[in-house]
């Protein structure tokens, strides 16, 4: 069967679109993997001053 | 695009703006952030016996810290007010690793303990502080449930000296039902710590009706003896009604005594009872001549007869780091 220029272009476009869409979906589905996080230093809660008298007492927490 | 945190076996997949199951590892600007880095919610100087760690520098103070968050969700957690809270809900200090090391030196603590919640989740803070502490000649103690992946554990253990690890049960079902975790990674962590030469001590909280059957205790003690050896200290701790398990009674003393008998029958040398004031519950006995070596009461060392880590009577070397 003879492949016309129009058919060839159409087939190429379909293949390219499928490739790009597949790659995009794969990228979306495969998350970037992290073991060590960025040392943020931006604590989202309130910061309190160090109480050195409290520091010298054993903690109320277990462990 | 989502991120996947590969620090612990949960492998949380975190969407932009979201946080991991531990509450403190946050996906911001396409990167994973440790938002409690340098921000402990609590810092205290504890006796090392409070961890409990009995075979590592006994009678010394240890600078102890935690940030909020945990990767386990134990229904019996005694520290749930910090372990099961978001950083937004709990005030914290600003203490970067170098300041922690300076505090430990200022207060003459030979060690720093990463404790109260779980140092696994504030991994980067623990790792950096351990590294700096070791460079300053201090020791590092992890107090952990051991729920961490192998590679990050290996990296952390390289700068750690001792690990007090929870072995909550030798049952995957228990870990799933009570802690929202799994057993195998914990066992792997315990074995890795032992293989890497850390001073390892295990703790088992005995909870009535959940992990206090004779058969369960036998199985656990046999696993310890077979896989870690008879010298690894095992602490049986008394349960008190807490958090989501306020309906259960405290562990009867008879159950703790039974656990100790089972452990000794399995061949374990160093078995202790914790969260309880009983004579000799926390005494270290010489495995060879059976004489008392270290007597403790509560978190205090009353008497330490060891000489260079050995029994003064028969010369038997005792597992641990004593000086």
Short mmCIF file of C-alpha atoms in Angstrom, two decimals:
data_model
loop_
_atom_site.label_atom_id
_atom_site.label_comp_id
_atom_site.label_asym_id
_atom_site.label_seq_id
_atom_site.Cartn_x
_atom_site.Cartn_y
_atom_site.Cartn_z
CA UNK A 1 0.00 0.00 0.00
CA UNK A 2 1.31 3.39 -0.92
CA UNK A 3 1.61 5.89 1.95
CA UNK A 4 0.48 9.35 0.97
CA UNK A 5 2.23 12.38 2.36
CA UNK A 6 -0.92 13.34 4.24
CA UNK A 7 -1.28 9.89 5.87
CA UNK A 8 2.36 9.81 6.84
CA UNK A 9 2.15 13.22 8.51
CA UNK A 10 -1.02 12.21 10.32
CA UNK A 11 0.53 8.98 11.59
CA UNK A 12 3.66 10.80 12.74
CA UNK A 13 1.60 13.41 14.60
CA UNK A 14 -0.49 10.73 16.34
CA UNK A 15 2.64 8.84 17.39
CA UNK A 16 4.36 11.98 18.67
CA UNK A 17 1.29 13.05 20.61
CA UNK A 18 0.99 9.59 22.18
CA UNK A 19 4.68 9.68 23.11
CA UNK A 20 4.48 13.11 24.72
CA UNK A 21 1.25 12.26 26.56
CA UNK A 22 2.70 8.95 27.77
CA UNK A 23 5.88 10.61 28.96
CA UNK A 24 3.93 13.33 30.76
CA UNK A 25 1.68 10.77 32.46
CA UNK A 26 4.71 8.69 33.47
CA UNK A 27 6.42 11.74 34.92
CA UNK A 28 3.27 12.68 36.85
CA UNK A 29 2.86 9.14 38.12
CA UNK A 30 6.48 8.74 39.23
CA UNK A 31 7.21 11.12 42.09
CA UNK A 32 10.67 12.47 42.76
CA UNK A 33 12.28 10.47 45.54
CA UNK A 34 13.77 12.14 48.60
CA UNK A 35 15.57 10.62 51.54
CA UNK A 36 17.09 13.69 53.13
CA UNK A 37 14.94 16.79 53.24
CA UNK A 38 16.03 20.39 52.90
CA UNK A 39 17.07 21.80 56.26
CA UNK A 40 14.19 24.24 56.33
CA UNK A 41 14.85 26.37 59.38
CA UNK A 42 11.39 27.91 58.94
CA UNK A 43 9.44 26.53 61.87
CA UNK A 44 5.75 27.01 61.20
CA UNK A 45 4.83 27.29 64.87
CA UNK A 46 5.75 29.76 67.60
CA UNK A 47 9.31 30.06 68.84
CA UNK A 48 9.97 30.21 72.59
CA UNK A 49 13.16 31.27 74.38
CA UNK A 50 15.38 28.71 76.08
CA UNK A 51 14.67 28.47 79.81
CA UNK A 52 17.92 27.21 81.32
CA UNK A 53 16.29 26.36 84.67
CA UNK A 54 13.77 24.18 82.86
CA UNK A 55 16.57 22.66 80.80
CA UNK A 56 18.30 21.42 83.92
CA UNK A 57 15.23 19.55 85.14
CA UNK A 58 14.53 16.02 83.83
CA UNK A 59 11.88 16.12 81.12
CA UNK A 60 8.26 15.26 81.87
CA UNK A 61 8.18 13.08 78.77
CA UNK A 62 8.86 9.40 78.75
CA UNK A 63 12.24 8.41 77.34
CA UNK B 1 4.36 16.85 40.88
CA UNK B 2 4.26 14.70 44.02
CA UNK B 3 7.32 13.81 46.07
CA UNK B 4 8.04 10.49 47.70
CA UNK B 5 9.78 10.52 51.06
CA UNK B 6 12.01 7.46 51.30
CA UNK B 7 13.21 7.97 54.84
CA UNK B 8 10.95 5.43 56.49
CA UNK B 9 9.03 2.38 55.30
CA UNK B 10 5.86 4.42 54.95
CA UNK B 11 7.30 5.95 51.76
CA UNK B 12 4.77 8.79 51.92
CA UNK B 13 3.76 10.26 48.61
CA UNK B 14 3.33 13.94 49.28
CA UNK B 15 1.47 16.35 46.99
CA UNK B 16 2.58 20.00 46.70
CA UNK B 17 1.81 21.78 49.97
CA UNK B 18 1.20 18.46 51.73
CA UNK B 19 3.09 16.77 54.51
CA UNK B 20 4.11 13.23 55.32
CA UNK B 21 2.44 10.99 57.83
CA UNK B 22 4.98 12.19 60.42
CA UNK B 23 3.55 15.75 60.10
CA UNK B 24 6.92 17.44 59.80
CA UNK B 25 8.28 16.55 56.37
CA UNK B 26 6.62 19.01 54.04
CA UNK B 27 6.50 19.40 50.26
CA UNK B 28 7.22 23.06 49.53
CA UNK B 29 8.38 24.62 46.26
CA UNK B 30 9.02 21.23 44.70
CA UNK B 31 11.33 20.13 47.53
CA UNK B 32 10.96 18.11 50.69
CA UNK B 33 11.52 20.30 53.77
CA UNK B 34 12.31 19.21 57.33
CA UNK B 35 10.37 21.97 59.04
CA UNK B 36 11.46 21.16 62.60
CA UNK B 37 15.17 21.26 61.74
CA UNK B 38 16.91 23.19 64.53
CA UNK B 39 13.64 23.55 66.43
CA UNK B 40 13.24 21.11 69.31
CA UNK B 41 10.01 21.44 71.26
CA UNK B 42 11.68 20.16 74.39
CA UNK B 43 15.26 19.96 75.70
CA UNK B 44 16.21 18.60 79.12
CA UNK B 45 19.12 17.15 81.00
CA UNK B 46 18.05 13.66 82.03
CA UNK B 47 19.89 10.85 83.76
CA UNK B 48 20.83 8.37 81.03
CA UNK B 49 18.92 5.74 83.04
CA UNK B 50 15.68 7.55 82.19
CA UNK B 51 15.91 6.55 78.49
CA UNK B 52 16.24 3.74 79.81
CA UNK B 53 19.85 2.99 78.89
CA UNK B 54 21.63 1.00 81.60
CA UNK B 55 24.81 -0.21 79.94
CA UNK B 56 26.10 3.06 78.52
CA UNK B 57 27.89 5.60 80.71
CA UNK B 58 25.77 4.84 83.81
CA UNK B 59 25.07 7.62 86.23
CA UNK B 60 25.78 10.38 83.72
CA UNK B 61 23.51 13.19 82.53
CA UNK B 62 22.48 13.28 78.90
CA UNK B 63 21.20 16.29 77.00
CA UNK B 64 17.84 15.06 75.71
CA UNK B 65 15.75 16.58 72.98
CA UNK B 66 12.86 16.04 70.61
CA UNK B 67 10.95 17.87 67.96
CA UNK B 68 7.24 17.30 67.40
CA UNK B 69 6.04 14.51 65.10
CA UNK B 70 6.37 10.76 64.81
CA UNK B 71 6.06 8.17 62.08
CA UNK B 72 4.24 5.76 64.37
CA UNK B 73 0.83 6.37 65.89
CA UNK B 74 0.80 4.12 68.91
CA UNK B 75 -2.54 4.09 70.66
CA UNK B 76 -0.71 3.83 73.97
CA UNK B 77 1.76 6.66 73.31
CA UNK B 78 2.72 8.36 76.56
CA UNK B 79 4.14 11.38 74.75
CA UNK B 80 1.26 11.90 72.34
CA UNK B 81 1.04 15.59 73.22
CA UNK B 82 4.23 16.15 71.26
CA UNK B 83 4.45 13.08 69.02
CA UNK B 84 0.98 13.35 67.52
CA UNK B 85 0.85 17.12 67.06
CA UNK B 86 1.59 19.44 64.18
CA UNK B 87 4.44 21.93 64.54
CA UNK B 88 1.89 24.76 64.26
CA UNK B 89 0.38 23.57 67.57
CA UNK B 90 3.54 23.29 69.67
CA UNK B 91 6.05 25.98 70.60
CA UNK B 92 9.67 25.22 69.82
CA UNK B 93 13.13 26.54 70.60
CA UNK B 94 15.64 27.74 68.04
CA UNK B 95 18.70 25.57 68.66
CA UNK B 96 20.82 24.66 65.65
CA UNK B 97 23.12 21.62 66.05
CA UNK B 98 26.16 23.66 67.13
CA UNK B 99 24.17 25.21 69.98
CA UNK B 100 23.02 21.80 71.20
CA UNK B 101 26.61 20.61 71.27
CA UNK B 102 27.62 23.78 73.14
CA UNK B 103 24.82 23.22 75.68
CA UNK B 104 25.89 19.61 76.25
CA UNK B 105 29.44 20.75 76.91
CA UNK B 106 28.34 23.67 79.07
CA UNK B 107 26.35 21.33 81.33
CA UNK B 108 28.99 18.58 81.24
CA UNK B 109 26.80 16.00 79.55
CA UNK B 110 28.98 13.34 77.94
CA UNK B 111 26.16 12.41 75.56
CA UNK B 112 23.20 13.76 73.62
CA UNK B 113 19.99 11.72 73.44
CA UNK B 114 17.53 12.02 70.58
CA UNK B 115 14.40 10.87 72.30
CA UNK B 116 10.81 11.52 73.52
CA UNK B 117 9.24 11.39 70.02
CA UNK B 118 11.34 9.63 67.36
CA UNK B 119 14.62 10.89 65.95
CA UNK B 120 13.81 9.14 62.67
CA UNK B 121 11.40 11.89 61.69
CA UNK B 122 13.74 14.74 62.59
CA UNK B 123 16.44 12.80 60.79
CA UNK B 124 18.48 15.65 59.31
CA UNK B 125 18.63 17.50 62.65
CA UNK B 126 19.70 14.29 64.39
CA UNK B 127 22.28 13.45 61.75
CA UNK B 128 23.89 16.90 61.75
CA UNK B 129 23.91 17.14 65.54
CA UNK B 130 25.35 13.61 65.89
CA UNK B 131 28.11 14.51 63.45
CA UNK B 132 29.02 17.70 65.27
CA UNK B 133 28.70 16.08 68.70
CA UNK B 134 31.03 13.27 67.72
CA UNK B 135 33.57 15.78 66.41
CA UNK B 136 33.38 17.48 69.81
CA UNK B 137 34.05 14.20 71.63
CA UNK B 138 30.45 13.61 72.77
CA UNK B 139 28.47 10.39 72.42
CA UNK B 140 25.10 10.03 70.70
CA UNK B 141 22.16 7.95 71.90
CA UNK B 142 19.09 7.22 69.77
CA UNK B 143 15.85 6.39 71.52
CA UNK B 144 13.72 5.12 68.69
CA UNK B 145 11.07 2.73 67.47
CA UNK B 146 13.44 1.80 64.67
CA UNK B 147 10.96 2.38 61.84
CA UNK B 148 13.39 3.60 59.22
CA UNK B 149 14.69 2.45 55.85
CA UNK B 150 18.02 0.70 55.69
CA UNK B 151 20.20 3.26 53.92
CA UNK B 152 19.29 6.30 56.02
CA UNK B 153 19.63 4.11 59.12
CA UNK B 154 23.08 3.04 58.04
CA UNK B 155 24.15 6.65 57.53
CA UNK B 156 22.81 7.69 60.93
CA UNK B 157 24.32 4.72 62.78
CA UNK B 158 27.78 5.68 61.52
CA UNK B 159 27.69 8.65 63.91
CA UNK B 160 25.71 7.02 66.72
CA UNK B 161 27.09 5.22 69.76
CA UNK B 162 24.05 3.67 71.42
CA UNK B 163 20.48 2.85 70.46
CA UNK B 164 17.60 2.10 72.75
CA UNK B 165 15.07 0.55 70.40
CA UNK B 166 11.45 -0.39 71.04
CA UNK B 167 10.48 -3.93 70.26
CA UNK B 168 6.78 -3.52 70.85
CA UNK B 169 5.83 -7.08 69.95
CA UNK B 170 7.04 -9.82 67.72
CA UNK B 171 3.80 -9.60 65.78
CA UNK B 172 3.10 -7.76 62.56
CA UNK B 173 -0.57 -7.60 63.51
CA UNK B 174 0.28 -5.78 66.74
CA UNK B 175 2.39 -3.25 64.87
CA UNK B 176 -0.39 -2.70 62.35
CA UNK B 177 -3.26 -2.52 64.82
CA UNK B 178 -1.63 -0.61 67.66
CA UNK B 179 1.11 1.45 65.99
CA UNK B 180 0.06 1.78 62.35
CA UNK B 181 3.39 0.27 61.27
CA UNK B 182 4.94 -3.08 60.37
CA UNK B 183 7.32 -5.38 62.20
CA UNK B 184 10.00 -6.35 59.69
CA UNK B 185 11.66 -2.94 59.24
CA UNK B 186 11.97 -2.69 63.02
CA UNK B 187 13.72 -6.06 63.27
CA UNK B 188 15.99 -5.08 60.38
CA UNK B 189 16.94 -1.85 62.16
CA UNK B 190 17.72 -3.68 65.40
CA UNK B 191 19.96 -6.14 63.58
CA UNK B 192 21.67 -3.36 61.63
CA UNK B 193 22.37 -1.39 64.81
CA UNK B 194 23.87 -4.47 66.41
CA UNK B 195 25.93 -5.30 63.29
CA UNK B 196 27.28 -1.76 63.12
CA UNK B 197 28.59 -2.01 66.66
CA UNK B 198 26.17 0.27 68.48
CA UNK B 199 25.45 -0.46 72.11
CA UNK B 200 21.89 -1.75 71.71
CA UNK B 201 19.24 -2.02 74.40
CA UNK B 202 15.67 -3.12 73.75
CA UNK B 203 12.51 -2.12 75.51
CA UNK B 204 9.22 -3.96 75.46
CA UNK B 205 6.17 -2.27 76.90
CA UNK B 206 3.93 -4.99 78.29
CA UNK B 207 0.31 -4.07 77.59
CA UNK B 208 -2.40 -6.16 79.26
CA UNK B 209 -4.40 -8.27 76.77
CA UNK B 210 -2.40 -7.08 73.76
CA UNK B 211 1.14 -8.44 74.06
CA UNK B 212 1.36 -10.03 77.49
CA UNK B 213 0.61 -13.67 76.68
CA UNK B 214 3.23 -16.12 77.88
CA UNK B 215 3.67 -17.49 74.37
CA UNK B 216 4.25 -13.98 72.93
CA UNK B 217 6.84 -13.19 75.57
CA UNK B 218 8.63 -16.48 74.99
CA UNK B 219 8.73 -15.89 71.26
CA UNK B 220 10.12 -12.37 71.71
CA UNK B 221 12.80 -13.43 74.19
CA UNK B 222 13.89 -16.33 72.01
CA UNK B 223 14.21 -13.99 69.01
CA UNK B 224 16.43 -11.65 71.02
CA UNK B 225 18.63 -14.47 72.30
CA UNK B 226 18.97 -16.10 68.88
CA UNK B 227 19.47 -13.01 66.73
CA UNK B 228 21.19 -10.53 69.01
CA UNK B 229 22.80 -12.73 71.62
CA UNK B 230 22.28 -13.19 75.32
CA UNK B 231 24.06 -9.98 76.32
CA UNK B 232 21.74 -7.39 74.80
CA UNK B 233 19.79 -5.79 77.67
CA UNK B 234 16.02 -6.15 77.54
CA UNK B 235 13.79 -3.82 79.51
CA UNK B 236 10.20 -4.82 80.27
CA UNK B 237 8.27 -1.66 80.92
CA UNK B 238 5.03 -1.30 82.83
CA UNK B 239 2.08 0.06 80.88
CA UNK B 240 -0.08 2.79 82.33
CA UNK B 241 -3.44 3.75 80.77
CA UNK B 242 -2.74 6.54 78.29
CA UNK B 243 -3.98 8.30 75.18
CA UNK B 244 -6.31 5.95 73.22
CA UNK B 245 -5.77 3.07 75.63
CA UNK B 246 -7.07 4.65 78.79
CA UNK B 247 -9.52 1.76 79.16
CA UNK B 248 -6.81 -0.84 79.84
CA UNK B 249 -5.45 -1.50 83.33
CA UNK B 250 -1.78 -1.02 84.29
CA UNK B 251 0.41 -4.07 83.81
CA UNK B 252 0.21 -6.27 86.92
CA UNK B 253 3.51 -6.77 88.70
CA UNK B 254 3.05 -10.54 88.36
CA UNK B 255 3.07 -10.21 84.55
CA UNK B 256 6.32 -8.25 84.62
CA UNK B 257 7.91 -10.82 86.91
CA UNK B 258 6.73 -13.57 84.58
CA UNK B 259 8.25 -11.72 81.61
CA UNK B 260 11.55 -11.46 83.44
CA UNK B 261 11.49 -15.18 84.29
CA UNK B 262 10.78 -16.03 80.66
CA UNK B 263 13.63 -13.85 79.45
CA UNK B 264 16.05 -15.41 81.88
CA UNK B 265 14.88 -18.87 80.90
CA UNK B 266 15.60 -17.92 77.27
CA UNK B 267 19.15 -17.25 78.36
CA UNK B 268 19.18 -13.44 78.44
CA UNK B 269 21.69 -12.04 80.92
CA UNK B 270 20.42 -8.52 81.45
CA UNK B 271 16.69 -8.20 82.04
CA UNK B 272 15.18 -5.16 83.72
CA UNK B 273 11.74 -4.03 84.82
CA UNK B 274 10.87 -0.39 84.21
CA UNK B 275 8.18 2.14 85.14
CA UNK B 276 8.03 0.42 88.49
CA UNK B 277 9.86 0.72 91.82
CA UNK B 278 10.68 -2.80 92.93
CA UNK B 279 13.82 -4.02 94.69
CA UNK B 280 16.35 -5.30 92.15
CA UNK B 281 14.08 -4.48 89.18
CA UNK B 282 16.95 -2.49 87.74
CA UNK B 283 19.99 -4.28 89.12
CA UNK B 284 22.72 -5.57 86.79
CA UNK B 285 23.93 -9.00 87.86
CA UNK B 286 27.17 -10.64 86.79
CA UNK B 287 26.28 -13.32 84.21
CA UNK B 288 29.11 -15.52 85.48
CA UNK B 289 29.24 -15.31 89.30
CA UNK B 290 25.70 -13.88 89.74
CA UNK B 291 26.78 -11.12 92.08
CA UNK B 292 25.22 -7.66 91.82
CA UNK B 293 27.29 -5.23 89.75
CA UNK B 294 25.20 -2.08 89.37
CA UNK B 295 22.34 -1.26 91.71
CA UNK B 296 19.82 1.34 90.65
CA UNK B 297 16.70 2.86 92.10
CA UNK B 298 14.44 4.87 89.87
CA UNK B 299 16.82 6.76 87.60
CA UNK B 300 19.67 6.81 90.11
CA UNK B 301 22.71 4.59 90.30
CA UNK B 302 23.14 3.57 93.93
CA UNK B 303 26.25 1.47 93.45
CA UNK B 304 28.48 0.62 90.50
CA UNK B 305 31.04 -2.10 91.28
CA UNK B 306 32.27 -2.60 87.72
CA UNK B 307 35.98 -2.15 87.19
CA UNK B 308 36.92 -1.29 83.61
CA UNK B 309 33.68 -2.85 82.45
CA UNK B 310 34.31 -6.14 84.26
CA UNK B 311 33.03 -7.88 87.35
CA UNK B 312 35.41 -7.13 90.27
CA UNK B 313 34.86 -10.62 91.68
CA UNK B 314 35.28 -12.96 88.71
CA UNK B 315 36.65 -10.65 86.00
CA UNK B 316 33.80 -11.33 83.52
CA UNK B 317 33.55 -8.55 80.92
CA UNK B 318 30.08 -7.04 80.83
CA UNK B 319 28.36 -5.83 77.64
CA UNK B 320 28.24 -2.06 77.40
CA UNK B 321 30.23 1.16 77.45
CA UNK B 322 31.03 1.87 81.07
CA UNK B 323 33.62 4.66 81.10
#
